[in-house]
PDB file of C-alpha atoms in Angstrom:
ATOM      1  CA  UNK A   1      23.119 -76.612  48.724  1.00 68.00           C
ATOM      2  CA  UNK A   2      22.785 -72.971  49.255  1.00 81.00           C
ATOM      3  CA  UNK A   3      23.737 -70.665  46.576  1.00 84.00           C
ATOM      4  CA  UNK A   4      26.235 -67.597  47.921  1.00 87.00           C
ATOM      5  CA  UNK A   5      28.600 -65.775  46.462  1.00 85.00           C
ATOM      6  CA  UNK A   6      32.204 -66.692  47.309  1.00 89.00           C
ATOM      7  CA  UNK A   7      34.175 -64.136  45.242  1.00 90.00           C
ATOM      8  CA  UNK A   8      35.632 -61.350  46.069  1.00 94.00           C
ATOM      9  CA  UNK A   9      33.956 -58.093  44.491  1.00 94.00           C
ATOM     10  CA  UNK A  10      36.512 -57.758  42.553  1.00 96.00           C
ATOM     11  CA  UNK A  11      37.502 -61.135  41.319  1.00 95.00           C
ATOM     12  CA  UNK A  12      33.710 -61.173  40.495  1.00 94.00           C
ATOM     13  CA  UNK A  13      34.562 -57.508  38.293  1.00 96.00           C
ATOM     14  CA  UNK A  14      37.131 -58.700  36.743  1.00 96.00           C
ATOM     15  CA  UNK A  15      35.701 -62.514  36.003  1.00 96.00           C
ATOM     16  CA  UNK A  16      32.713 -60.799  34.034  1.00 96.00           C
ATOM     17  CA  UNK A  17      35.380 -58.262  32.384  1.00 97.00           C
ATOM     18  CA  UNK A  18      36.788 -61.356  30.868  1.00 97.00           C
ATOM     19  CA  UNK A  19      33.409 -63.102  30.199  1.00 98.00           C
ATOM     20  CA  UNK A  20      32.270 -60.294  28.081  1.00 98.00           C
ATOM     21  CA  UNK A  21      35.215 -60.175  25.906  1.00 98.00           C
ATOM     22  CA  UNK A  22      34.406 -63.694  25.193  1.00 98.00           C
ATOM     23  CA  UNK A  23      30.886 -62.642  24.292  1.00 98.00           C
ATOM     24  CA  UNK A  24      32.415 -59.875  22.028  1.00 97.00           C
ATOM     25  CA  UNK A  25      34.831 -62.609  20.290  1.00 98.00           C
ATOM     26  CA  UNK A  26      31.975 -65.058  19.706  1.00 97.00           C
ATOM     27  CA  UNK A  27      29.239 -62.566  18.704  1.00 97.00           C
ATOM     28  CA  UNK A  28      31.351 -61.528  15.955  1.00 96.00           C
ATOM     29  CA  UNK A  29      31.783 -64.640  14.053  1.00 96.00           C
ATOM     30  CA  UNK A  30      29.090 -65.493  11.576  1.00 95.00           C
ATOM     31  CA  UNK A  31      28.111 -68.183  10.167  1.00 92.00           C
ATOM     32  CA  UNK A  32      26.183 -68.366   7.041  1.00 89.00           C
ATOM     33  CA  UNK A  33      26.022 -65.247   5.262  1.00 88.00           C
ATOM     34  CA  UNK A  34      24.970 -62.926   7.640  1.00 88.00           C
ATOM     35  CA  UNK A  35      23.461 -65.262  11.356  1.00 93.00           C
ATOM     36  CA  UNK A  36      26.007 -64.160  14.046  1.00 95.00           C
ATOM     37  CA  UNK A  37      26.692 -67.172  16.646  1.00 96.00           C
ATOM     38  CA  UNK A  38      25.222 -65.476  19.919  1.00 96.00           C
ATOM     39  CA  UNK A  39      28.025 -65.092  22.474  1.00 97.00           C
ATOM     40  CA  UNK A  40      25.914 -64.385  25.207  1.00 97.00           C
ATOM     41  CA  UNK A  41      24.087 -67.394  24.827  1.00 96.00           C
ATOM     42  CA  UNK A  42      26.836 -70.210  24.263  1.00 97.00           C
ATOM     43  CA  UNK A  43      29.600 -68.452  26.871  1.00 98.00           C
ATOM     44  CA  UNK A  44      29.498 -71.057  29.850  1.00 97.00           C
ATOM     45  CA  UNK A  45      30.387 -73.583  27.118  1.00 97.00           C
ATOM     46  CA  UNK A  46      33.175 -71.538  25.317  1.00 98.00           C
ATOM     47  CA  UNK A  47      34.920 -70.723  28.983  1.00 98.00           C
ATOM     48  CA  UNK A  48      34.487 -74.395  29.451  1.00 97.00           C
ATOM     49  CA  UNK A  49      36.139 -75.133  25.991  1.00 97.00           C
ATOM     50  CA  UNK A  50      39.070 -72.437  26.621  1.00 98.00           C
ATOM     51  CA  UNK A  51      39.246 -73.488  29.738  1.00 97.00           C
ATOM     52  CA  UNK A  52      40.123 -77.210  28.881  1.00 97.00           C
ATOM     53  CA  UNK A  53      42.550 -76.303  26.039  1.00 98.00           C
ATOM     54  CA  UNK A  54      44.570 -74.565  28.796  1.00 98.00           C
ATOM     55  CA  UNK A  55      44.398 -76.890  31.227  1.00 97.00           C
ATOM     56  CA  UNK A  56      45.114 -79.739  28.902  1.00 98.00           C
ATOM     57  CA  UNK A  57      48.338 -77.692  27.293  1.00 98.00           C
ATOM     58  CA  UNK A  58      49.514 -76.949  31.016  1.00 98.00           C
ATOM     59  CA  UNK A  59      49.002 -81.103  31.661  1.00 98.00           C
ATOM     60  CA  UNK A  60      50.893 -82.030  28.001  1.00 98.00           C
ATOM     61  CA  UNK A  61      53.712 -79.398  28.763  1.00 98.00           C
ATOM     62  CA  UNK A  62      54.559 -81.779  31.673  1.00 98.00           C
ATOM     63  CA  UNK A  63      55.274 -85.174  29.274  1.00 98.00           C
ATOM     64  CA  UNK A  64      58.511 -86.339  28.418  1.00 98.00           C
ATOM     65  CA  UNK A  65      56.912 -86.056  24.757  1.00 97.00           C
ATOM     66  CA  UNK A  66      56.638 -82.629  24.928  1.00 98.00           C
ATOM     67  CA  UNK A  67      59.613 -81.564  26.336  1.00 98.00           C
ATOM     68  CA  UNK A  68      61.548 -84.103  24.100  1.00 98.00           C
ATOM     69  CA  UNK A  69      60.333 -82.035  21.297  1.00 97.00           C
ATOM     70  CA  UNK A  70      60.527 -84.700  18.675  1.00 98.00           C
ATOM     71  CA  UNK A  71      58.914 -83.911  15.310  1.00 98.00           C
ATOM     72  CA  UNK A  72      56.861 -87.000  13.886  1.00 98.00           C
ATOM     73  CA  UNK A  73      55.677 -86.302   9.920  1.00 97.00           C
ATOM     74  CA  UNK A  74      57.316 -82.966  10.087  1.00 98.00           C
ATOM     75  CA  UNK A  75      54.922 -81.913  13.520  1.00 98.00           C
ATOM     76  CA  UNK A  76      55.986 -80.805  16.269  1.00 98.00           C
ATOM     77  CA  UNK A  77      54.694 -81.646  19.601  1.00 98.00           C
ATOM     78  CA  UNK A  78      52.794 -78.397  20.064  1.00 98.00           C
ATOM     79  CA  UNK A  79      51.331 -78.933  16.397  1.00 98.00           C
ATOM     80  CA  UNK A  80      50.251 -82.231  17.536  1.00 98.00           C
ATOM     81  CA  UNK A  81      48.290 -80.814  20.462  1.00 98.00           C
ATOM     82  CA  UNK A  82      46.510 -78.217  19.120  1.00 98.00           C
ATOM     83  CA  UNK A  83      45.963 -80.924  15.290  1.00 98.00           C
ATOM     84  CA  UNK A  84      44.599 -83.705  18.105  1.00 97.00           C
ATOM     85  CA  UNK A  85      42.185 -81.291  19.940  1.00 97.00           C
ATOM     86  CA  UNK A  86      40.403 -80.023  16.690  1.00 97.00           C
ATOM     87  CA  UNK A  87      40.403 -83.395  15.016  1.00 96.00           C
ATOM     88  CA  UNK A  88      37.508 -84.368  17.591  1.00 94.00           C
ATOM     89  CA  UNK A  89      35.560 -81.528  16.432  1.00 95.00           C
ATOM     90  CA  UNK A  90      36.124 -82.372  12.772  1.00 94.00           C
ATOM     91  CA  UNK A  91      32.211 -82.781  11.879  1.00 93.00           C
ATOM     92  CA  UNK A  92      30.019 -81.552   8.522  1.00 92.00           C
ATOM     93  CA  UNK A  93      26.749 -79.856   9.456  1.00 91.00           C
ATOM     94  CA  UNK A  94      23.866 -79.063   6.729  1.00 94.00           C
ATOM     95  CA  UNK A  95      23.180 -75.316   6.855  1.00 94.00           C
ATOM     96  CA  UNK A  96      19.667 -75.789   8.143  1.00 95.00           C
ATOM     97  CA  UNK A  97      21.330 -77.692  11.655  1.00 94.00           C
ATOM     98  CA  UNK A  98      24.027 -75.301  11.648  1.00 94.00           C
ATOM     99  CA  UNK A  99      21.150 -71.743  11.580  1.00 94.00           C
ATOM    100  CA  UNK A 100      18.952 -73.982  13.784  1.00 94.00           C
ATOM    101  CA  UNK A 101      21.976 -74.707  16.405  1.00 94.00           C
ATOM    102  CA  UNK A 102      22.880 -71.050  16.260  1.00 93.00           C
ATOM    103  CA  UNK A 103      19.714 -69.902  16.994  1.00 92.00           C
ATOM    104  CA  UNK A 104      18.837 -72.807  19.652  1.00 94.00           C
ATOM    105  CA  UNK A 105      21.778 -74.231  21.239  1.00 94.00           C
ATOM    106  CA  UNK A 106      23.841 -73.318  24.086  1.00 95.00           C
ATOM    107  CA  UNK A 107      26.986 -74.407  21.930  1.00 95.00           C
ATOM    108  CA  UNK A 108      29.379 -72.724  19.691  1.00 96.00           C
ATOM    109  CA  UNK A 109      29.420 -74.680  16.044  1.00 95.00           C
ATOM    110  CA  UNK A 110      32.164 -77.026  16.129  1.00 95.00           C
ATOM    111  CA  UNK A 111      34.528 -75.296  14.469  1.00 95.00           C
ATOM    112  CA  UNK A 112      34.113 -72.031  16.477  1.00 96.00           C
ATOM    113  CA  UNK A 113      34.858 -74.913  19.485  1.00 97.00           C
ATOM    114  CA  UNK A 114      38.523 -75.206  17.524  1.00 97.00           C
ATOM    115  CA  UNK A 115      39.125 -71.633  16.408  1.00 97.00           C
ATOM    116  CA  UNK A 116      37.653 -69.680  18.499  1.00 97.00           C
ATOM    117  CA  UNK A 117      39.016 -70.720  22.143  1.00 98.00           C
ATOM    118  CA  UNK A 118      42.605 -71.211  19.824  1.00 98.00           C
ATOM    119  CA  UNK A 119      42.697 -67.594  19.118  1.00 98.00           C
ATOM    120  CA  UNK A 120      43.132 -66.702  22.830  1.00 98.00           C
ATOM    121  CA  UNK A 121      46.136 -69.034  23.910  1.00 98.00           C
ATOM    122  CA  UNK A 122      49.515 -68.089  22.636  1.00 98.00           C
ATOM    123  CA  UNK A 123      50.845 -71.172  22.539  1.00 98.00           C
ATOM    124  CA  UNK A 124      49.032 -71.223  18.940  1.00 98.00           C
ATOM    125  CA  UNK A 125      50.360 -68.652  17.864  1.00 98.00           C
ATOM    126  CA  UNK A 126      53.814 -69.871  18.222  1.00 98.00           C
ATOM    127  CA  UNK A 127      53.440 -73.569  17.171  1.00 98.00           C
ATOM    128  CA  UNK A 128      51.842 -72.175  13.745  1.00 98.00           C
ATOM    129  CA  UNK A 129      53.879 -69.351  13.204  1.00 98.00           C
ATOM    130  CA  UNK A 130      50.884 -66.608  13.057  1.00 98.00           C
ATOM    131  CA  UNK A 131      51.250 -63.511  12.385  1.00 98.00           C
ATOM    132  CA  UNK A 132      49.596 -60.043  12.069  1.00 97.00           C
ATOM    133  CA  UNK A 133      47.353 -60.104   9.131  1.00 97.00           C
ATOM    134  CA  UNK A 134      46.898 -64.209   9.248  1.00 98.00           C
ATOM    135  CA  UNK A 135      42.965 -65.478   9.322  1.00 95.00           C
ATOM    136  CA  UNK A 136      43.455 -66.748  12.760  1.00 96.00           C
ATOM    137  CA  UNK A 137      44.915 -63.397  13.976  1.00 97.00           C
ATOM    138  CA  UNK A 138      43.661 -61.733  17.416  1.00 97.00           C
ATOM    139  CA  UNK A 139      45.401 -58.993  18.347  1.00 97.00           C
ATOM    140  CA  UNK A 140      46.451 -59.493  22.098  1.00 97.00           C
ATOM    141  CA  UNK A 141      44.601 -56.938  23.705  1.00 96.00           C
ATOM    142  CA  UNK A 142      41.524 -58.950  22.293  1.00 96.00           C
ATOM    143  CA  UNK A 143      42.697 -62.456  23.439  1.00 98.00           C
ATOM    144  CA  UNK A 144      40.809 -63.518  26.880  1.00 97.00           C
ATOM    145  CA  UNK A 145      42.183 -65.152  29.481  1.00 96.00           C
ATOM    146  CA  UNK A 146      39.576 -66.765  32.024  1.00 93.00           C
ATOM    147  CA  UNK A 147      41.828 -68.516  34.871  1.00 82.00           C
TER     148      UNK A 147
END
């Protein structure tokens, strides 16, 4: 098909807005002493990761299971969400793959695939009880939204 722009001018503005604080939040984790993931590089992939969390969370809000809101081994349905989604990216990488994927791959390391795109939904935030000054912290005028 032919390519053409469909946006508005300023729904196109405010899309890359939001796209470049994603950059931002991804070019500042590092990995490995000092090898910065490249945010530039791996952001179709992270909008397509925090994308999915939030469309999955809006799809499980919606189940009798959440909105039952029964704990099972002390977790609550929220807990169980967020546990489920980062136990498929529960991998160990040698260094050497893990500077080698930084510096050639179009994706985030696994676990930036868990905490990063978690940072930015709220719903984290309250299932886990975070709070200013935690290690999984972002302060909400950092937190990016996409759709």
């Amino acid at each position: 098909g032919n390519l053409k722009a469909w946006w508005t001018p300023q729904d196109s503005v405010k899309f890359t807005q939001r796209a470049q604080m994603l950059v931002n939040q991804f070019n500042n984790y590092v990995v490995l002493d000092s090898l910065h993931v490249n945010g530039k590089a791996c952001l179709g992939e992270n909008i397509a990761d925090l994308g999915g969390i939030v469309l999955g969370l809006d799809a499980f809000k919606k189940t009798k299971q959440y909105h039952d809101g029964k704990k099972i081994n002390g977790l609550t349905p929220l807990q169980r969400f967020f546990l489920g989604y980062a136990l498929g990216w529960k991998i160990t990488e040698r260094d050497e793959a893990l500077a080698n994927q930084i510096l050639t791959d179009v994706h985030a390391p696994a676990s930036l695939r868990v905490n990063g795109p978690f940072t930015d939904v709220p719903e984290f935030y309250e299932a886990f009880h975070i709070k200013k000054g935690d290690k999984m912290w972002l302060d909400p005028d950092k937190r990016v939204t996409i759709w």
